[in-house]
Amino acid sequence: MGPVIELDRLVVRLGGRTILDGLSGALAGRAIGLLGPNGAGKSTLINTLLGFHPAAAGAVRVFGADAVFEGLPHQLHMVSTDLVSRTRQVHRRGLLIDAALASVRLPVLFAPLAQEDGRLLVDGGVLDNLPTDLLVERDEGPVVAVTIGAGGDGPHRPGRPRVPGLGDTLMRTMMIGSGGAADAARTRGAWVVGPSSMGVGLLEFHQLDRMVQSGREAARALLEQASGDLRPAPGTAEEPDVPDEAA
């Protein structure tokens, strides 16, 4: 078993004071204890491991995963929307947990994430549901964009439709204006695949297995129709006709 926690010359400063200064080490085992006198920095270290305190220098990894963008082996960008400037915000530096918390805050369901610099951040899908332009900036291999509908897909049924819940209504509203997102992704050189939502609503987590199966079937269809080779960009080779839903 590899190290559970790795510290590489970690420096953490709070309120202008250096709390952790050049801390290095590797901790392994099923149970790890942290002992020390008051003021030694135990709580600061734990909060840094959880992502609540940024490192001024050095790096910290938990189960091999870095807590900051800069330490990741491959590029990762997350997107949110600033309600104040009404612009897309791209997160590519700093703490991963801060970016993740901003990127998943669906309006109405979750309050905006207030920032010290005056921004109010919500889910990036408000402005851009498929930000593939961020992934094709650097050539790291094929880009596969996955678009997922929020219920309601499939053949139209006669009669009065089922009224969706608040979460589904919000998601469908956000997706109405993004019908061209899949075409834009293909233009940028990404493959696009759209698993059927199987009528599963946004918050119906008890039907997760159905969505997993739908995703696997869509992935198999893409690989089969591409003959297992996704290296040619969609613009340079005939792209498989895998149906996609609203992005």
mmCIF file of C-alpha atoms in Angstrom, residues 20-212:
data_model
loop_
_atom_site.group_PDB
_atom_site.id
_atom_site.type_symbol
_atom_site.label_atom_id
_atom_site.label_comp_id
_atom_site.label_asym_id
_atom_site.label_seq_id
_atom_site.Cartn_x
_atom_site.Cartn_y
_atom_site.Cartn_z
ATOM 1 C CA LEU A 20 3.581 25.202 8.531
ATOM 2 C CA ASP A 21 7.085 25.792 7.217
ATOM 3 C CA GLY A 22 8.676 23.313 4.788
ATOM 4 C CA LEU A 23 6.821 20.260 6.086
ATOM 5 C CA SER A 24 7.741 17.035 4.259
ATOM 6 C CA GLY A 25 6.916 13.403 4.829
ATOM 7 C CA ALA A 26 4.896 10.373 3.741
ATOM 8 C CA LEU A 27 2.279 8.732 5.951
ATOM 9 C CA ALA A 28 0.871 5.258 5.365
ATOM 10 C CA GLY A 29 -1.290 2.784 7.252
ATOM 11 C CA ARG A 30 -4.915 2.046 7.964
ATOM 12 C CA ALA A 31 -4.981 4.440 10.936
ATOM 13 C CA ILE A 32 -2.898 7.592 11.292
ATOM 14 C CA GLY A 33 -2.618 9.640 14.481
ATOM 15 C CA LEU A 34 -1.593 13.291 14.670
ATOM 16 C CA LEU A 35 -0.083 14.371 17.987
ATOM 17 C CA GLY A 36 1.514 17.622 19.102
ATOM 18 C CA PRO A 37 1.242 20.506 21.565
ATOM 19 C CA ASN A 38 -1.187 23.386 21.203
ATOM 20 C CA GLY A 39 -0.144 25.697 18.386
ATOM 21 C CA ALA A 40 1.944 23.081 16.613
ATOM 22 C CA GLY A 41 -0.226 23.302 13.475
ATOM 23 C CA LYS A 42 -2.275 20.104 13.735
ATOM 24 C CA SER A 43 -5.604 21.743 12.829
ATOM 25 C CA THR A 44 -3.948 23.762 10.071
ATOM 26 C CA LEU A 45 -2.516 20.596 8.526
ATOM 27 C CA ILE A 46 -5.870 18.804 8.667
ATOM 28 C CA ASN A 47 -7.676 21.764 7.120
ATOM 29 C CA THR A 48 -5.026 21.947 4.406
ATOM 30 C CA LEU A 49 -5.488 18.238 3.653
ATOM 31 C CA LEU A 50 -9.237 18.837 3.366
ATOM 32 C CA GLY A 51 -8.655 21.735 0.990
ATOM 33 C CA PHE A 52 -9.805 24.548 3.271
ATOM 34 C CA HIS A 53 -6.392 26.243 3.492
ATOM 35 C CA PRO A 54 -4.257 26.908 0.399
ATOM 36 C CA ALA A 55 -0.570 26.050 0.388
ATOM 37 C CA ALA A 56 1.712 29.074 0.034
ATOM 38 C CA ALA A 57 4.407 26.751 -1.300
ATOM 39 C CA GLY A 58 5.079 23.047 -1.691
ATOM 40 C CA ALA A 59 2.462 20.383 -2.292
ATOM 41 C CA VAL A 60 0.159 18.006 -0.459
ATOM 42 C CA ARG A 61 -1.280 14.790 -1.890
ATOM 43 C CA VAL A 62 -3.958 12.511 -0.448
ATOM 44 C CA PHE A 63 -4.121 8.979 -1.893
ATOM 45 C CA GLY A 64 -1.807 10.213 -4.640
ATOM 46 C CA ALA A 65 -4.129 13.029 -5.720
ATOM 47 C CA ASP A 66 -2.922 16.590 -5.552
ATOM 48 C CA ALA A 67 -5.106 19.170 -3.814
ATOM 49 C CA VAL A 68 -4.279 21.899 -6.346
ATOM 50 C CA PHE A 69 -4.540 22.202 -10.118
ATOM 51 C CA GLU A 70 -0.834 22.911 -10.499
ATOM 52 C CA GLY A 71 0.127 19.489 -9.157
ATOM 53 C CA LEU A 72 -2.017 17.368 -11.477
ATOM 54 C CA PRO A 73 -0.290 15.212 -14.127
ATOM 55 C CA HIS A 74 -2.795 16.261 -16.825
ATOM 56 C CA GLN A 75 -4.639 19.472 -17.535
ATOM 57 C CA LEU A 76 -7.927 20.008 -15.726
ATOM 58 C CA HIS A 77 -10.206 22.999 -16.041
ATOM 59 C CA MET A 78 -13.493 23.625 -14.235
ATOM 60 C CA VAL A 79 -16.049 26.226 -15.231
ATOM 61 C CA SER A 80 -18.438 28.351 -13.225
ATOM 62 C CA THR A 81 -20.542 31.444 -13.933
ATOM 63 C CA ASP A 82 -20.151 34.796 -12.194
ATOM 64 C CA LEU A 83 -23.571 36.344 -11.570
ATOM 65 C CA VAL A 84 -22.047 39.788 -11.048
ATOM 66 C CA SER A 85 -20.133 40.137 -14.322
ATOM 67 C CA ARG A 86 -22.346 37.592 -16.151
ATOM 68 C CA THR A 87 -19.257 35.893 -17.560
ATOM 69 C CA ARG A 88 -17.796 32.406 -17.684
ATOM 70 C CA GLN A 89 -15.126 31.768 -15.060
ATOM 71 C CA VAL A 90 -12.389 29.230 -15.829
ATOM 72 C CA HIS A 91 -10.713 27.601 -12.842
ATOM 73 C CA ARG A 92 -7.250 26.264 -13.662
ATOM 74 C CA ARG A 93 -5.174 27.270 -10.641
ATOM 75 C CA GLY A 94 -5.479 26.932 -6.899
ATOM 76 C CA LEU A 95 -7.459 24.518 -4.759
ATOM 77 C CA LEU A 96 -9.471 21.841 -6.522
ATOM 78 C CA ILE A 97 -12.166 21.850 -3.853
ATOM 79 C CA ASP A 98 -12.856 25.575 -4.331
ATOM 80 C CA ALA A 99 -13.330 25.114 -8.063
ATOM 81 C CA ALA A 100 -15.505 22.025 -7.619
ATOM 82 C CA LEU A 101 -17.775 23.743 -5.099
ATOM 83 C CA ALA A 102 -18.308 26.655 -7.502
ATOM 84 C CA SER A 103 -18.802 24.482 -10.574
ATOM 85 C CA VAL A 104 -21.643 22.363 -9.138
ATOM 86 C CA ARG A 105 -23.760 25.067 -7.519
ATOM 87 C CA LEU A 106 -26.985 24.828 -9.481
ATOM 88 C CA PRO A 107 -28.985 28.052 -9.187
ATOM 89 C CA VAL A 108 -32.024 27.869 -6.905
ATOM 90 C CA LEU A 109 -30.940 24.493 -5.509
ATOM 91 C CA PHE A 110 -27.747 25.937 -3.996
ATOM 92 C CA ALA A 111 -26.812 29.463 -2.962
ATOM 93 C CA PRO A 112 -24.111 31.204 -5.033
ATOM 94 C CA LEU A 113 -20.558 30.897 -3.751
ATOM 95 C CA ALA A 114 -19.392 34.345 -2.630
ATOM 96 C CA GLN A 115 -15.746 35.227 -3.315
ATOM 97 C CA GLU A 116 -13.506 37.759 -1.573
ATOM 98 C CA ASP A 117 -12.967 39.530 -4.908
ATOM 99 C CA GLY A 118 -16.692 40.280 -5.280
ATOM 100 C CA ARG A 119 -17.737 37.411 -7.530
ATOM 101 C CA LEU A 120 -20.862 35.277 -6.998
ATOM 102 C CA LEU A 121 -20.257 31.884 -8.572
ATOM 103 C CA VAL A 122 -22.814 29.315 -9.720
ATOM 104 C CA ASP A 123 -22.809 26.287 -12.032
ATOM 105 C CA GLY A 124 -20.862 26.900 -15.238
ATOM 106 C CA GLY A 125 -23.646 25.291 -17.263
ATOM 107 C CA VAL A 126 -25.632 28.494 -16.968
ATOM 108 C CA LEU A 127 -23.488 29.944 -19.775
ATOM 109 C CA ASP A 128 -21.581 26.982 -21.198
ATOM 110 C CA ASN A 129 -22.704 23.369 -20.841
ATOM 111 C CA LEU A 130 -19.927 21.896 -22.977
ATOM 112 C CA PRO A 131 -16.694 23.941 -22.642
ATOM 113 C CA THR A 132 -14.602 21.773 -24.958
ATOM 114 C CA ASP A 133 -12.542 24.769 -26.081
ATOM 115 C CA LEU A 134 -10.603 24.419 -22.824
ATOM 116 C CA LEU A 135 -9.635 20.819 -23.570
ATOM 117 C CA VAL A 136 -8.332 21.292 -27.088
ATOM 118 C CA GLU A 137 -5.913 24.067 -26.074
ATOM 119 C CA ARG A 138 -3.188 21.466 -25.558
ATOM 120 C CA ASP A 139 -2.829 18.180 -27.409
ATOM 121 C CA GLU A 140 -3.158 15.404 -24.837
ATOM 122 C CA GLY A 141 -5.074 12.965 -27.012
ATOM 123 C CA PRO A 142 -8.678 12.591 -28.204
ATOM 124 C CA VAL A 143 -11.331 14.728 -26.536
ATOM 125 C CA VAL A 144 -14.664 13.017 -25.901
ATOM 126 C CA ALA A 145 -17.463 15.347 -24.844
ATOM 127 C CA VAL A 146 -20.432 13.755 -23.096
ATOM 128 C CA THR A 147 -23.796 15.504 -23.229
ATOM 129 C CA ILE A 148 -26.542 14.289 -20.943
ATOM 130 C CA GLY A 149 -30.180 15.265 -21.112
ATOM 131 C CA ALA A 150 -32.280 15.810 -17.998
ATOM 132 C CA GLY A 151 -35.219 13.522 -18.504
ATOM 133 C CA GLY A 152 -37.942 13.839 -21.089
ATOM 134 C CA ASP A 153 -35.981 12.304 -23.962
ATOM 135 C CA GLY A 154 -37.382 9.509 -26.031
ATOM 136 C CA PRO A 155 -40.544 9.236 -28.150
ATOM 137 C CA HIS A 156 -43.347 11.657 -27.466
ATOM 138 C CA ARG A 157 -46.240 10.142 -25.558
ATOM 139 C CA PRO A 158 -49.802 11.343 -26.120
ATOM 140 C CA GLY A 159 -51.668 12.967 -23.286
ATOM 141 C CA ARG A 160 -50.687 15.283 -20.498
ATOM 142 C CA PRO A 161 -46.934 15.081 -19.736
ATOM 143 C CA ARG A 162 -45.581 14.432 -16.264
ATOM 144 C CA VAL A 163 -44.668 17.658 -14.494
ATOM 145 C CA PRO A 164 -40.960 17.491 -13.607
ATOM 146 C CA GLY A 165 -39.584 18.489 -10.241
ATOM 147 C CA LEU A 166 -37.814 21.750 -9.514
ATOM 148 C CA GLY A 167 -34.361 20.360 -10.295
ATOM 149 C CA ASP A 168 -35.402 18.886 -13.634
ATOM 150 C CA THR A 169 -37.252 22.047 -14.623
ATOM 151 C CA LEU A 170 -34.178 24.129 -13.872
ATOM 152 C CA MET A 171 -31.870 21.823 -15.815
ATOM 153 C CA ARG A 172 -34.123 21.714 -18.888
ATOM 154 C CA THR A 173 -34.431 25.502 -18.812
ATOM 155 C CA MET A 174 -30.640 25.844 -18.741
ATOM 156 C CA MET A 175 -30.315 23.473 -21.697
ATOM 157 C CA ILE A 176 -32.832 25.136 -24.012
ATOM 158 C CA GLY A 177 -30.333 27.662 -25.341
ATOM 159 C CA SER A 178 -27.443 25.215 -25.721
ATOM 160 C CA GLY A 179 -28.627 23.121 -28.642
ATOM 161 C CA GLY A 180 -25.609 24.161 -30.710
ATOM 162 C CA ALA A 181 -23.074 23.160 -28.057
ATOM 163 C CA ALA A 182 -22.565 19.683 -29.523
ATOM 164 C CA ASP A 183 -21.968 21.069 -33.028
ATOM 165 C CA ALA A 184 -19.529 23.629 -31.623
ATOM 166 C CA ALA A 185 -17.657 20.848 -29.815
ATOM 167 C CA ARG A 186 -17.299 18.870 -33.043
ATOM 168 C CA THR A 187 -16.041 21.966 -34.825
ATOM 169 C CA ARG A 188 -13.319 22.310 -32.188
ATOM 170 C CA GLY A 189 -12.176 18.748 -32.819
ATOM 171 C CA ALA A 190 -13.980 16.831 -30.078
ATOM 172 C CA TRP A 191 -15.978 13.629 -30.370
ATOM 173 C CA VAL A 192 -19.474 13.982 -28.948
ATOM 174 C CA VAL A 193 -21.542 11.204 -27.423
ATOM 175 C CA GLY A 194 -24.957 11.612 -25.807
ATOM 176 C CA PRO A 195 -26.185 8.814 -23.546
ATOM 177 C CA SER A 196 -29.945 8.598 -23.199
ATOM 178 C CA SER A 197 -31.171 9.928 -19.869
ATOM 179 C CA MET A 198 -33.599 6.980 -19.733
ATOM 180 C CA GLY A 199 -36.171 9.334 -18.244
ATOM 181 C CA VAL A 200 -34.086 9.614 -15.062
ATOM 182 C CA GLY A 201 -34.518 12.941 -13.301
ATOM 183 C CA LEU A 202 -31.725 15.172 -12.045
ATOM 184 C CA LEU A 203 -32.047 14.168 -8.380
ATOM 185 C CA GLU A 204 -33.145 10.548 -8.850
ATOM 186 C CA PHE A 205 -29.923 9.075 -7.493
ATOM 187 C CA HIS A 206 -31.635 5.751 -6.777
ATOM 188 C CA GLN A 207 -31.649 5.168 -10.564
ATOM 189 C CA LEU A 208 -27.913 5.703 -10.940
ATOM 190 C CA ASP A 209 -27.402 2.148 -12.245
ATOM 191 C CA ARG A 210 -29.641 2.888 -15.232
ATOM 192 C CA MET A 211 -27.575 5.931 -16.146
ATOM 193 C CA VAL A 212 -24.323 3.987 -15.781
#
